[in-house]
Short mmCIF file of C-alpha atoms in Angstrom, two decimals:
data_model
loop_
_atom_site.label_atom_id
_atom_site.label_comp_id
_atom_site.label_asym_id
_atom_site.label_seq_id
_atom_site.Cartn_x
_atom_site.Cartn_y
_atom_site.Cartn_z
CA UNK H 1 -29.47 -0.10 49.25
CA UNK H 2 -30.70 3.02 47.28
CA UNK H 3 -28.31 5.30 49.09
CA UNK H 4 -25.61 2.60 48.22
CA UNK H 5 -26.01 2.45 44.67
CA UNK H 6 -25.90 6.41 44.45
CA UNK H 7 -22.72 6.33 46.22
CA UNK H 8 -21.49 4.12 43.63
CA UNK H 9 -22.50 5.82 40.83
CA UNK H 10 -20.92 8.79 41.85
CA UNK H 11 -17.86 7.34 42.71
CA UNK H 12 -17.90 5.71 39.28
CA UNK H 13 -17.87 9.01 37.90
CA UNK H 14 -14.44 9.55 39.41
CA UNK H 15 -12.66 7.08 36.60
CA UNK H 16 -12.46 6.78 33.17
CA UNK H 17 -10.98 4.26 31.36
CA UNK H 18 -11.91 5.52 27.63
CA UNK H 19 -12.27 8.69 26.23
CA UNK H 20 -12.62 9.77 22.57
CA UNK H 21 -10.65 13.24 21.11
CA UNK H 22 -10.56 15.52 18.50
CA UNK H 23 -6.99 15.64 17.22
CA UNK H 24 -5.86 18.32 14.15
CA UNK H 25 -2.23 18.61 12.67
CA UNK H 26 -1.79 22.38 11.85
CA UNK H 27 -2.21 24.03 8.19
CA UNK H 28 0.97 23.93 6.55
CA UNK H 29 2.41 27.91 5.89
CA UNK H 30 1.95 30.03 2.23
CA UNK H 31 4.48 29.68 -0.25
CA UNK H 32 6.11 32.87 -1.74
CA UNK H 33 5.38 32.41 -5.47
CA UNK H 34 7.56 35.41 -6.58
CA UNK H 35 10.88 33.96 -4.75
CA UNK H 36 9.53 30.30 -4.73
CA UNK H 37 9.88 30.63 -1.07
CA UNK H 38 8.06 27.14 1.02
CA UNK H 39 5.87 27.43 3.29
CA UNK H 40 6.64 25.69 7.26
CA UNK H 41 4.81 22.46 7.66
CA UNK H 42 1.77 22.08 10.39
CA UNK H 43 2.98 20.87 13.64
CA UNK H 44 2.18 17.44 14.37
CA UNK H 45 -0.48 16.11 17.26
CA UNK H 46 1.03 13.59 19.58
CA UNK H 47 0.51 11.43 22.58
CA UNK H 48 2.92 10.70 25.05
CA UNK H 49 2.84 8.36 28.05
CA UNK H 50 3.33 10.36 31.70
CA UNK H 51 3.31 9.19 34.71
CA UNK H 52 0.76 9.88 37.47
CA UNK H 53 -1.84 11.12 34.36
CA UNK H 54 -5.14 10.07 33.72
CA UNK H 55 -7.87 10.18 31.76
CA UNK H 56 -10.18 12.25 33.90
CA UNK H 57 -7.30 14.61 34.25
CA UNK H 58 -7.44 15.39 30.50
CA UNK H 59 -11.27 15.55 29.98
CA UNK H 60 -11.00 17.96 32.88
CA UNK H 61 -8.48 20.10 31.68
CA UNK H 62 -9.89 20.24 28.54
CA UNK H 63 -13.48 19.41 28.22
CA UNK H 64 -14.06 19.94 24.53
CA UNK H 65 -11.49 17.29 24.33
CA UNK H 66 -10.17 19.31 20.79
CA UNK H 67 -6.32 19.17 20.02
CA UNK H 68 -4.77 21.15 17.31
CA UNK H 69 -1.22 21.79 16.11
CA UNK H 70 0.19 25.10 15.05
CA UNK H 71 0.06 26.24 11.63
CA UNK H 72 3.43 26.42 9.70
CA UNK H 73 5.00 30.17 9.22
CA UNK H 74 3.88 31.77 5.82
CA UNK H 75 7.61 32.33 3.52
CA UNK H 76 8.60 35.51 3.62
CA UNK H 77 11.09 37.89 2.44
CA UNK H 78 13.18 37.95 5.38
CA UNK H 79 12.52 34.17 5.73
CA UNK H 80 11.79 32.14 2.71
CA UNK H 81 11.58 29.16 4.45
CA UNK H 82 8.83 29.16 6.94
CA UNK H 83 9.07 28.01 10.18
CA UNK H 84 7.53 24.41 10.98
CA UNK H 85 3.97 25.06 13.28
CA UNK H 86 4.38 24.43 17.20
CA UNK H 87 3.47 20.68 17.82
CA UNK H 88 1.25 19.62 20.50
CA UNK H 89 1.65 17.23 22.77
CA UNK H 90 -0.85 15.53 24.63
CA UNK H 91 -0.26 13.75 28.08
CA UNK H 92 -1.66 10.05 28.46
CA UNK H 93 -1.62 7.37 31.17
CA UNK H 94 0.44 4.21 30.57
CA UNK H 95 -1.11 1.48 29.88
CA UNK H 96 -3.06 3.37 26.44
CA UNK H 97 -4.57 1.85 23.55
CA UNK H 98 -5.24 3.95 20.50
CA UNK H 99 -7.39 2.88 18.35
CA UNK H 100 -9.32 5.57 14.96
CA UNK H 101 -12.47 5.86 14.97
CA UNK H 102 -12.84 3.10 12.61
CA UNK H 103 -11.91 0.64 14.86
CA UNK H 104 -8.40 0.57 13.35
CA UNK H 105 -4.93 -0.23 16.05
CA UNK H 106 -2.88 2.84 15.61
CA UNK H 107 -0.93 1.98 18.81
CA UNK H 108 -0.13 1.49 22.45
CA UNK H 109 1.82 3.62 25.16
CA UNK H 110 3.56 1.11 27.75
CA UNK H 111 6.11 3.26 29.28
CA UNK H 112 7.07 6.60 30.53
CA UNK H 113 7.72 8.59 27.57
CA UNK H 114 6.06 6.33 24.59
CA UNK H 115 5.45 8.30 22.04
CA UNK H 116 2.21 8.06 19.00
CA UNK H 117 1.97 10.50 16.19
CA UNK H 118 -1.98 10.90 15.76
CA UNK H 119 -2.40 13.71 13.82
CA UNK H 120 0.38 14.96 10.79
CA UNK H 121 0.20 18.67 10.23
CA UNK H 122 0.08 19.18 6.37
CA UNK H 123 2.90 20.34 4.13
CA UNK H 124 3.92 24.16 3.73
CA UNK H 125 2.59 26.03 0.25
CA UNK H 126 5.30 24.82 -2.51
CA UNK H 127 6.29 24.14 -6.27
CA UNK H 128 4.07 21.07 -5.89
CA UNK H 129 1.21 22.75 -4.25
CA UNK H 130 1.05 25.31 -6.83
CA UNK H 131 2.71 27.20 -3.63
CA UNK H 132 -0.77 27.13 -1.56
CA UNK H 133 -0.44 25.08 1.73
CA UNK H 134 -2.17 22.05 2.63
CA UNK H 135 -4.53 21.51 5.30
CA UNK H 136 -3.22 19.20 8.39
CA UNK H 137 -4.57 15.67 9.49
CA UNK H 138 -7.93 15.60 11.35
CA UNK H 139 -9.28 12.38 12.92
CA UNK H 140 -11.03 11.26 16.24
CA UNK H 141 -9.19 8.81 17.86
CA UNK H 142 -10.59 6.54 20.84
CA UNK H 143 -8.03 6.11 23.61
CA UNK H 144 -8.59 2.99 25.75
CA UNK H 145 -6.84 2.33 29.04
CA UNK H 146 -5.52 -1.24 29.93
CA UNK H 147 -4.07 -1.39 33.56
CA UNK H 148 -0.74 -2.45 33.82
CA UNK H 149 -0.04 -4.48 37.24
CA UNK H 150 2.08 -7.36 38.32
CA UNK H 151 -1.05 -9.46 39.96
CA UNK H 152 -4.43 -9.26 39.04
CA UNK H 153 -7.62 -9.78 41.78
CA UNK H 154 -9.79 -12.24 40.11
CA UNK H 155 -13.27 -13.02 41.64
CA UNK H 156 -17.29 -12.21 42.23
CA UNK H 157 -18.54 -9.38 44.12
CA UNK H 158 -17.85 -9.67 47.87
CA UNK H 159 -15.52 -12.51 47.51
CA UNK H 160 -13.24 -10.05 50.13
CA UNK H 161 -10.89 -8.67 47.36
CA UNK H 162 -10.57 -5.69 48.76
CA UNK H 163 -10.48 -6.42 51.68
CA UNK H 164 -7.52 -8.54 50.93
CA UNK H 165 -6.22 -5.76 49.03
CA UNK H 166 -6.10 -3.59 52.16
CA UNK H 167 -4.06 -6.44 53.89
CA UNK H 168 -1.41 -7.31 51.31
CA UNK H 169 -0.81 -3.86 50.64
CA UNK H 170 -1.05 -0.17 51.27
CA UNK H 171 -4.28 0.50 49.34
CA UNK H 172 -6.94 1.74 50.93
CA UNK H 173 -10.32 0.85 48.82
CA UNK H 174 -13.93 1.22 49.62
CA UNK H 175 -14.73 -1.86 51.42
CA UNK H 176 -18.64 -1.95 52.23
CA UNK H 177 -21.52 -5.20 52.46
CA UNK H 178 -23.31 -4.15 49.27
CA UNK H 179 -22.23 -6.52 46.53
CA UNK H 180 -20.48 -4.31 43.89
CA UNK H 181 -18.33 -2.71 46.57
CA UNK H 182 -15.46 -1.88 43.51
CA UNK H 183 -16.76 -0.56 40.94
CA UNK H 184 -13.31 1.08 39.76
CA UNK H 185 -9.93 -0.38 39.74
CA UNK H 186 -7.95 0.11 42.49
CA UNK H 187 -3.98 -0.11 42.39
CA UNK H 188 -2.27 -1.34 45.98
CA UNK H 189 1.74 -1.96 46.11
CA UNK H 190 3.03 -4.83 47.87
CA UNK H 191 6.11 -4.15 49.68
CA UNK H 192 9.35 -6.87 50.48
CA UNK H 193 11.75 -6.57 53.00
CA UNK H 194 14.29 -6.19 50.23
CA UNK H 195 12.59 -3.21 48.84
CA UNK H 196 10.89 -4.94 45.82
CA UNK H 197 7.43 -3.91 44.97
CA UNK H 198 4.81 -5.80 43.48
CA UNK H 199 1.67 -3.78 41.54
CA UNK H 200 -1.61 -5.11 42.40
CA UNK H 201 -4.72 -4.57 40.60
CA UNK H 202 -8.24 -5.24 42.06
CA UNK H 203 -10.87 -5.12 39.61
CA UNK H 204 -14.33 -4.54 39.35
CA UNK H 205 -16.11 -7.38 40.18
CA UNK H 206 -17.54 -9.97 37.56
CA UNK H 207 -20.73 -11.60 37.35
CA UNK H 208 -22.06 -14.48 35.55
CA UNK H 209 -22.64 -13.47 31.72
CA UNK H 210 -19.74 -10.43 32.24
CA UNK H 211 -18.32 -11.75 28.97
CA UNK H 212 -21.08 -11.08 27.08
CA UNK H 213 -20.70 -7.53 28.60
CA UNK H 214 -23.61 -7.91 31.50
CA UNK H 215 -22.63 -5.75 34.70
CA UNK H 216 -19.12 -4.34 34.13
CA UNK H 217 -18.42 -7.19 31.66
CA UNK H 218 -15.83 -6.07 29.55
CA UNK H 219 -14.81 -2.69 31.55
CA UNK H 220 -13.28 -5.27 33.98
CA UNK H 221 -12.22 -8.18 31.87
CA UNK H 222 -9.88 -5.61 29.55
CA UNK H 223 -8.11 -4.53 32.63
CA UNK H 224 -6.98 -8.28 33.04
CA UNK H 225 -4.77 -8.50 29.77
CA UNK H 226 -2.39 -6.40 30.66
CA UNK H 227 -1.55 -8.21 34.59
CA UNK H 228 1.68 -10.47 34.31
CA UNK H 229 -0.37 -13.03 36.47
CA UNK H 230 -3.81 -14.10 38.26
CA UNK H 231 -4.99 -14.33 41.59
CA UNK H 232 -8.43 -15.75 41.93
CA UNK H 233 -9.78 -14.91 45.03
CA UNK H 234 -13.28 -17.03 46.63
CA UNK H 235 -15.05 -17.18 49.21
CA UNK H 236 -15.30 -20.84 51.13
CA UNK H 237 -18.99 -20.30 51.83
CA UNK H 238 -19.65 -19.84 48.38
CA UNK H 239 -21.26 -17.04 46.21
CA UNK H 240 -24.84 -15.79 45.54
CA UNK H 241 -25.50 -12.22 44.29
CA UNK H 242 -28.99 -12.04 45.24
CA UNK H 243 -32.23 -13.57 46.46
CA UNK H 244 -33.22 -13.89 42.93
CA UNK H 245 -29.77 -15.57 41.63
CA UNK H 246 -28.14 -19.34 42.45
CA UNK H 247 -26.08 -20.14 44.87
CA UNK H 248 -22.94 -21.38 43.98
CA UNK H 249 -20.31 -23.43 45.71
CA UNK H 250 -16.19 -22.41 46.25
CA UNK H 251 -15.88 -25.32 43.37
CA UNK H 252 -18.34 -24.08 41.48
CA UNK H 253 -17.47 -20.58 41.80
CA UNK H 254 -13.84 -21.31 40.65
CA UNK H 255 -15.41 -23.02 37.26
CA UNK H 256 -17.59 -20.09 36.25
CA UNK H 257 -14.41 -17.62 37.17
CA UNK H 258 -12.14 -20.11 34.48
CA UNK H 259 -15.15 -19.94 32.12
CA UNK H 260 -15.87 -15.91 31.85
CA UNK H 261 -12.47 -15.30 30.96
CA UNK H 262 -12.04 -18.13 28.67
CA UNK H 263 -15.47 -16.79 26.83
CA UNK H 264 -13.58 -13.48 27.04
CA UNK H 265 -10.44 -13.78 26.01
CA UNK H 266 -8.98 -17.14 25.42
CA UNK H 267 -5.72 -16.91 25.91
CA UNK H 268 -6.22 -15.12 29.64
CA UNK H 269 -6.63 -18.85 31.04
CA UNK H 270 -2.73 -19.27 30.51
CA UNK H 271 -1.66 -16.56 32.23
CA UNK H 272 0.09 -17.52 35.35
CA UNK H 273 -2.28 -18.23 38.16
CA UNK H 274 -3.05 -18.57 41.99
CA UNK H 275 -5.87 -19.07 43.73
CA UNK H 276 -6.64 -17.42 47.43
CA UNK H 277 -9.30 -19.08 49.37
CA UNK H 278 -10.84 -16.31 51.79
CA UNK H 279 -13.06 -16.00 54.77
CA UNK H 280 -10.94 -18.86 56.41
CA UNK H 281 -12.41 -17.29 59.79
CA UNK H 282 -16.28 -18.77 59.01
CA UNK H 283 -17.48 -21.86 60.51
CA UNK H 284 -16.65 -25.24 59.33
CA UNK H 285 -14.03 -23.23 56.69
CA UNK H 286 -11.38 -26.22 56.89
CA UNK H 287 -13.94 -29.24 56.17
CA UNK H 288 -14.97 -27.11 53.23
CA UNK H 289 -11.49 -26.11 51.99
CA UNK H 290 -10.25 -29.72 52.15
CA UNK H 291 -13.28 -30.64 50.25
CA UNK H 292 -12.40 -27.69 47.73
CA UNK H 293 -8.74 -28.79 47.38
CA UNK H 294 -10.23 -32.39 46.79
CA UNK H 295 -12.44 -31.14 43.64
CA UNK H 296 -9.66 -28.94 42.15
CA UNK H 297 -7.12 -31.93 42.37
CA UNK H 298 -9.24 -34.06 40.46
CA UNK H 299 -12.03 -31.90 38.54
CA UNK H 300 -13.44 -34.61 36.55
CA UNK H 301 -14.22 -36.60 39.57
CA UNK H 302 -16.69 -33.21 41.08
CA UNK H 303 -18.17 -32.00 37.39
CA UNK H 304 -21.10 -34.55 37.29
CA UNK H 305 -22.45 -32.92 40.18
CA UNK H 306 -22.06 -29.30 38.34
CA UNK H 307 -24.34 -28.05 35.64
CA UNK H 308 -23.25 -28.63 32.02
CA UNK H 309 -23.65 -24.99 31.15
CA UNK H 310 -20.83 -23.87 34.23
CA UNK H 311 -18.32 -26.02 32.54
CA UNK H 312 -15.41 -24.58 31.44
CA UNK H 313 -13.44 -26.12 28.41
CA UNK H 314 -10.69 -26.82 30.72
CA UNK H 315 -9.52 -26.15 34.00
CA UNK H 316 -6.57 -23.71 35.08
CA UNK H 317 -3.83 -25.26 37.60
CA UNK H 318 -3.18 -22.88 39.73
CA UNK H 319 0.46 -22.50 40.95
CA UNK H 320 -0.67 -22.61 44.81
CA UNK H 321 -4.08 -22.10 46.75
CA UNK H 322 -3.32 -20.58 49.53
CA UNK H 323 -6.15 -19.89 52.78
CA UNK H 324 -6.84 -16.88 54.23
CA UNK H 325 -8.78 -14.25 55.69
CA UNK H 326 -8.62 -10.86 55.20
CA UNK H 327 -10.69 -10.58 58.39
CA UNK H 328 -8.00 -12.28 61.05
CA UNK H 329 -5.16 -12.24 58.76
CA UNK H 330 -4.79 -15.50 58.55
CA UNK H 331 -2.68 -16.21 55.34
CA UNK H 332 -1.41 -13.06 54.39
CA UNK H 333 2.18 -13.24 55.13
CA UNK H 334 2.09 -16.64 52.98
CA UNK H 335 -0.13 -15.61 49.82
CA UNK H 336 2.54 -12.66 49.96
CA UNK H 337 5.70 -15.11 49.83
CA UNK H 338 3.92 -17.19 47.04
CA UNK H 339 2.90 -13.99 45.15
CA UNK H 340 6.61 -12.91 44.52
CA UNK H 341 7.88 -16.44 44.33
CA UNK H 342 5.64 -16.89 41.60
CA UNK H 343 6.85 -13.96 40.00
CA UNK H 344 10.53 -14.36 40.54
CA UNK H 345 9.68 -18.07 38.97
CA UNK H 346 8.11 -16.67 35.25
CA UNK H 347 10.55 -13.67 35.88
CA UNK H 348 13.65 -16.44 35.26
CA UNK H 349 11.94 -18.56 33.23
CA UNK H 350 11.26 -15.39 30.87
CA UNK H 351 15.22 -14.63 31.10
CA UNK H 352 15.59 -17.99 30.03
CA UNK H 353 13.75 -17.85 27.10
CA UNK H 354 15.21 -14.81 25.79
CA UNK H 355 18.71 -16.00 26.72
CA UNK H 356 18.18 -19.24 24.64
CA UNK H 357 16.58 -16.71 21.78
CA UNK H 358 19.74 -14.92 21.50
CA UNK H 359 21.89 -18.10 21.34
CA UNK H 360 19.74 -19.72 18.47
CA UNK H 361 19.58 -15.76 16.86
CA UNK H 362 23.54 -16.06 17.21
CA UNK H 363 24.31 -19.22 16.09
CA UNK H 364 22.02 -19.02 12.51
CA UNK H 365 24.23 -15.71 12.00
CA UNK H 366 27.81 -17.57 12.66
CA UNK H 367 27.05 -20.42 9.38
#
């Protein structure tokens, strides 16, 4: 178990999901008194979303993590305006939040090519300036990375999520019997006949209290914002972490998932959701799974038997629960087919909405 948790720590090491810089917009150029000649401005410091980037690739690259703009071009004779300072651009995953050190939102980098001006270089000696330049913007800024997937894996530690991962699509994670077997995100693609593809994000695992940041509380609870939908994934036999914690039922199990993202974030509970019942391939697995589908059909008939404190303030309704097991692959094929046709479903039903939008946005312009 020792060797274990080494492993994991150094494969921890191997991700970052945060990372604080130094960003400086360059000194703006000297102003030519004589000939009232300006000064060029500082270049500017800016991020911009790339593709296949990430944050380890940066604090590698550059490990004093310190990004500074050209200065501006002093006026000359030959040139009395000087030249604006070389900006610099900084590379960033999608799926950024930048925040200043103060805490304060300065933005967020969704796509390919996003751009986020972080630092301003400062103006060029002039009239104004008494023709002396001004020195450009300096700030630490905290970026913050939010995975961006279709689906979401939702579940405790060695409910078989990667496993199930592995099976659904062409990821390859650690899989291993020690309980925190992910202990980074891992990104798998789903791929239809018709060539669609479908992101896939298992998580770090949660564990009771991860809310309140215990275990990788909120380093895997941030990474679920961003997912268009939720797939809880449980195992039939039910869940205990260790000799020292609780067992806890598939019911139960499914309450205390609903109830750490709830305490999270509230509005997580009404993202789209599914729930995948795995490790069909154990003993006396259908008995327990009809029992399971019983309880989640009618909740309030189960919760007496269910300690106060696991109660969540309501329950989610998942789309479909589908069995499986990543073991025999049982169930794959079909949790695939629901996966997309829940997509396709809030895919439409978005296009609705913004259809119906521009009608309404129409129709208030034509009186």
């Amino acid at each position: 178990m020792v060797r274990g948790s080494r492993a994991l720590l150094r494969k921890y090491g191997s991700f970052i999901d945060d990372l604080r810089i130094y960003v400086k917009g360059g000194t703006g150029g000297m102003g030519h008194p004589r000939l009232g000649g300006e000064g060029g401005r500082g270049g500017d410091v800016w991020l911009v979303a790339k593709e296949k980037t990430t944050l380890k690739r940066i604090k590698d690259q550059f490990p004093k993590k310190r990004f500074v703009a050209g200065a501006g071009a002093n006026s000359s004779v030959c040139a009395l305006k000087g030249e604006k300072g070389t900006d610099c651009k900084v590379d960033v995953p999608l799926g950024i939040s930048v925040t200043s050190c103060d805490g304060k939102q300065i933005g967020e980098l969704n796509k390919a090519g996003d751009r986020i001006l972080v630092a301003r270089g400062g103006i060029g000696g002039c009239l104004v300036t008494n023709f002396l330049p001004l020195k450009g913007q300096i700030q630490t800024v905290h970026l913050d990375l939010k995975l961006i997937a279709d689906v979401g894996l939702v579940g405790f530690p060695n409910a078989g999520k990667s496993s199930l991962l592995s099976k659904i699509s062409h990821a390859k994670p650690e899989i291993a019997d020690y309980p925190f077997t992910t202990v980074k995100p891992e990104l798998g693609k789903i791929m239809y006949p018709d060539y669609k593809q479908v992101s896939v994000a298992d998580l770090p695992g949660l564990i009771e209290g991860a809310h309140a940041n215990k275990g990788m509380g909120h380093k895997f609870l941030k990474h679920v914002e961003r997912t268009k939908q939720l797939l809880f994934v449980v195992d039939i036999s039910g869940f205990r972490l260790s000799s020292k914690t609780q067992f806890r039922t598939a019911f139960e199990t499914v309450l205390l998932l609903i109830q750490e993202l709830e305490l999270y974030k509230e509005e997580l509970r009404t993202k789209p959701a599914l729930l995948a019942v795995n490790k069909m391939d154990l003993p006396n697995a259908q008995d327990s799974l009809n029992e399971l589908i019983k309880q989640l059909q009618n909740p309030q008939d189960s919760l007496h038997l269910v300690e106060k404190e696991l109660i969540p303030q309501s329950t989610i309704d998942f789309k479909d629960i589908i069995p499986v097991s990543a073991h025999t692959g049982e169930g794959i094929e079909e949790l695939k087919t629901c996966i997309r046709k829940s997509l396709d479903e809030e895919a439409e039903k978005e296009n609705e909405e913004y259809q119906r939008e521009k009608l309404r946005i129409l129709q208030t312009s034509e009186v």
